[in-house]
XYZ file of C-alpha atoms in Angstrom:
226
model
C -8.752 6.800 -5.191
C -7.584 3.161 -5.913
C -4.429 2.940 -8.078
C -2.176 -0.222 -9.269
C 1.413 0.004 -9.171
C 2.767 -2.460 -11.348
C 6.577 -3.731 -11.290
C 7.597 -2.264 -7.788
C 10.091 -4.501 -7.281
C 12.114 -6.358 -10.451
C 11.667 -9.682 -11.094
C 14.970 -10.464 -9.453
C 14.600 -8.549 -6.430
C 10.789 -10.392 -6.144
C 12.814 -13.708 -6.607
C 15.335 -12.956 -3.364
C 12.289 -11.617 -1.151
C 9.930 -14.287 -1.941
C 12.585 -17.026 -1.262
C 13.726 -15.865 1.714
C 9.527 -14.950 3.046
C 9.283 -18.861 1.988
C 11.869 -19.547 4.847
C 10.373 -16.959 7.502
C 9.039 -17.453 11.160
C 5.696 -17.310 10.809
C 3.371 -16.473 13.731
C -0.273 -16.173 14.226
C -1.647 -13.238 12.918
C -4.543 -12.316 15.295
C -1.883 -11.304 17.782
C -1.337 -7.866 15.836
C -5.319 -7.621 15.684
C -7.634 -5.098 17.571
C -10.449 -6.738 19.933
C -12.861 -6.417 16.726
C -10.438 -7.707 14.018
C -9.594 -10.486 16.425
C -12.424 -12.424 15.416
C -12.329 -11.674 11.967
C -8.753 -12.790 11.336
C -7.184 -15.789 10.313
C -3.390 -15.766 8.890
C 0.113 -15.867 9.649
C 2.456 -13.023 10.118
C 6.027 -12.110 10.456
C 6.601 -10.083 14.105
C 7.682 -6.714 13.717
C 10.955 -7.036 14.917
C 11.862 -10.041 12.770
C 14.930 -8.792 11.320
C 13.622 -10.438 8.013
C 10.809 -8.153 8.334
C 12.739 -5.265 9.100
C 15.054 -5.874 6.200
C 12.901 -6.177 3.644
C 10.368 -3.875 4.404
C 13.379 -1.245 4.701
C 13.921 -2.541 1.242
C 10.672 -1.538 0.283
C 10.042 1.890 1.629
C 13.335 2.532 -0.610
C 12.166 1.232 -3.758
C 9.148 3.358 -3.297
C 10.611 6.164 -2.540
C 12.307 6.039 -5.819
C 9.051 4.985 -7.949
C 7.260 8.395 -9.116
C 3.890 7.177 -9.687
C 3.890 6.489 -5.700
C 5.422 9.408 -4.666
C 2.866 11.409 -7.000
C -0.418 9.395 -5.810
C 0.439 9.071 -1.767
C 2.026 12.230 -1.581
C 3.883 10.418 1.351
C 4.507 12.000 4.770
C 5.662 9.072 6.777
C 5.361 5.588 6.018
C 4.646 2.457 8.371
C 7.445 0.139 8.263
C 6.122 -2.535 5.918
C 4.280 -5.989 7.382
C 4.269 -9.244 5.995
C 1.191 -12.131 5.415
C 0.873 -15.216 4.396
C -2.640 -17.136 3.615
C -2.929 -20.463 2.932
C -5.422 -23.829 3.742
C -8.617 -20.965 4.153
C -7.098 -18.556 5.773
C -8.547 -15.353 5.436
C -9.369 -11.912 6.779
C -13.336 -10.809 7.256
C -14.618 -7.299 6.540
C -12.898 -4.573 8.797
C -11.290 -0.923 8.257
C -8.027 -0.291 9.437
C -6.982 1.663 12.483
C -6.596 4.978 12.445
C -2.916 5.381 13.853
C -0.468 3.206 13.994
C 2.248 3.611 16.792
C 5.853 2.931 15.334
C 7.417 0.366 16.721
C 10.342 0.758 19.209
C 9.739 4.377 18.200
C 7.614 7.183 20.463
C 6.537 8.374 16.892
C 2.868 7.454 15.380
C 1.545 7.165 11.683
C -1.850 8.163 10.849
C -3.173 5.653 7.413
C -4.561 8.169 5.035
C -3.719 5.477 2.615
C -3.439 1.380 2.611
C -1.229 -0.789 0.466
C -0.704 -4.247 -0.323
C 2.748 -5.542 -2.072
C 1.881 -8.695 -4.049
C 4.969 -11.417 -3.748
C 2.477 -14.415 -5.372
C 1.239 -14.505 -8.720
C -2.964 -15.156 -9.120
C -1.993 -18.734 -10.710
C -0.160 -19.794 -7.537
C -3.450 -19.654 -5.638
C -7.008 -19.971 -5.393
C -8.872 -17.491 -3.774
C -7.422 -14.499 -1.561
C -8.921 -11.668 -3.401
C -8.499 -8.050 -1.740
C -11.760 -6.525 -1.826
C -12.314 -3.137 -1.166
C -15.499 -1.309 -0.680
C -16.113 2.409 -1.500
C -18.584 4.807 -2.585
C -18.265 3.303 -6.053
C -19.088 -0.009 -5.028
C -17.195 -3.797 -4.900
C -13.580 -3.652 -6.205
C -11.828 -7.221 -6.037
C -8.160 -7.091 -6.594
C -5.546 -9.737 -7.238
C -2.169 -8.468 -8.710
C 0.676 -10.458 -10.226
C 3.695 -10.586 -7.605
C 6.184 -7.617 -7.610
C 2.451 -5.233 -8.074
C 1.211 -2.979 -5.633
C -2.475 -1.795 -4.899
C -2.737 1.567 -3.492
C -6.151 2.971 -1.898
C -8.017 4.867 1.024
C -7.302 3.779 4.663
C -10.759 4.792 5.502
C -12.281 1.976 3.193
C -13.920 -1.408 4.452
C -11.766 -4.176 3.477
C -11.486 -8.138 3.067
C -9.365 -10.866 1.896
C -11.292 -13.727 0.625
C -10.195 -17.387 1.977
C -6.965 -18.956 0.190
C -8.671 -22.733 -0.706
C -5.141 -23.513 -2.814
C -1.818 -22.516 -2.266
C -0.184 -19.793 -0.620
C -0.769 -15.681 -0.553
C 2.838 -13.884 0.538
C 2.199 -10.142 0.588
C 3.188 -7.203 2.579
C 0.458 -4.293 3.658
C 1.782 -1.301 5.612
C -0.046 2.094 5.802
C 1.218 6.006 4.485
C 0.823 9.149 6.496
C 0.490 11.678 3.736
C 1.137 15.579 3.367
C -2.764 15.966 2.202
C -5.021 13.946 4.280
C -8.106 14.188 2.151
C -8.532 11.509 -0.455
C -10.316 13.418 -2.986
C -7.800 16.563 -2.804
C -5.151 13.794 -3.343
C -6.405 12.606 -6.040
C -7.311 16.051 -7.848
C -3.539 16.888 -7.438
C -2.098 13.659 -8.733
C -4.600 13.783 -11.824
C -3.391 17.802 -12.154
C 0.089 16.225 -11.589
C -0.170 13.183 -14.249
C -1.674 16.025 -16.580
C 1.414 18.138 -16.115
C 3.492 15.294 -17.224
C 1.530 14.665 -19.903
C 2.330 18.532 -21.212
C 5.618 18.582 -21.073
C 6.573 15.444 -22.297
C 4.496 16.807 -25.717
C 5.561 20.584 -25.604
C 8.408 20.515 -23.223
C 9.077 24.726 -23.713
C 4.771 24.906 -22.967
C 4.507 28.275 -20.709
C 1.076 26.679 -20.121
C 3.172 23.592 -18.379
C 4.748 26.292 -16.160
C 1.655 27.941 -15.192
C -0.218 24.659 -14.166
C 2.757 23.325 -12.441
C 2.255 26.390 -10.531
C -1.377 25.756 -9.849
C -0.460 22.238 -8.114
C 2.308 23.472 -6.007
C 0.160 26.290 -4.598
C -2.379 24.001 -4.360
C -0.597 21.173 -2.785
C 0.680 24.562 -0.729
C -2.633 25.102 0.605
C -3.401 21.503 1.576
C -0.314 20.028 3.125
C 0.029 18.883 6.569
C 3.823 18.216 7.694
């Protein structure tokens, strides 16, 4: 399952982190890359201990953690604290799927990326190229989100980002851990879930809202991993 998140962060809060990102020490980005991605990438990145870094992706995992849509869709378990990208004069990133755990770091604990996500902070008109494109069993999907807009989808999928021939690409990409590892039993629970909401909001006293909310909690009973 893909899914857009639009309006993560306000457009005020998107005006502090993209001027300060604007400012940031930026380092080359093939030193966070495997021995395969290596070769494929070409960006900059903030370290992971850039207090920057830390302080805005903290920033992050707390506006998410207050946005229902993501907490319905990723289900999360754990979350990888957020990493930050910028593309600019052709930079880009070639065809590669992400690993399968992360290690945290300064941290013994690990993070296994059931799910991927990218946090625009540039609008499309700022720059030319830079597309995310992911490829699943439903084909090509090419996505480029206004800033503040966050694309949520499988960690197993083969990804890209297309070369930046104009301006800059700020964005942040981290990875979720969730409570049901399977993509298609998440999905089937957040469409049961979105349903539910659906049903209440237009019979609120629905005993038929009850008994399907019941369905998803078993369910999500009988798939979780914590």
């Amino acid at each position: 399952m893909m899914l857009t998140l639009p309006d993560v962060l306000t457009p005020e809060q998107l005006r502090q982190c993209r001027a300060a990102l604007e400012q940031a020490a930026w380092q080359d980005g093939r030193g966070t890359a495997g021995h395969v991605a290596q070769r494929a990438k070409d960006n900059r990145q903030l370290a992971h201990d850039d207090p920057l870094a830390v302080q805005i992706g903290d920033f992050i995992v707390d506006c998410l953690g207050a946005n229902p849509l993501f907490v319905s869709a990723a289900l999360p378990l754990k979350v990888l604290p957020p990493r930050f990208n910028r593309y600019e004069g052709g930079g880009t990133y070639g065809n590669h799927v992400d690993n399968a755990i992360f290690s945290v770091p300064g941290t013994p604990h690990r993070v296994r990326s059931d799910l991927s996500a990218t946090l625009f902070f540039s609008d499309p008109d700022e720059y030319d190229g830079g597309e995310l494109v992911v490829e699943d069993s439903y084909g090509s999907h090419s996505v480029k989100l206004p800033a503040g807009h966050l694309i949520l989808y499988p960690g197993t999928s083969l990804h890209r980002v297309m070369p930046v021939t104009r301006g800059v690409r700020f964005a942040s990409f981290f990875w979720i851990q969730s409570l049901v590892r399977e993509d298609s039993q998440r999905s089937m629970l957040f469409e049961l879930d979105q349903a539910i909401q659906g049903v209440t909001r237009q019979l609120p006293e629905s005993p038929e809202a009850v008994r399907l909310t019941g369905v998803y909690h078993n369910l999500l009973r009988h798939w979780a991993n914590t």
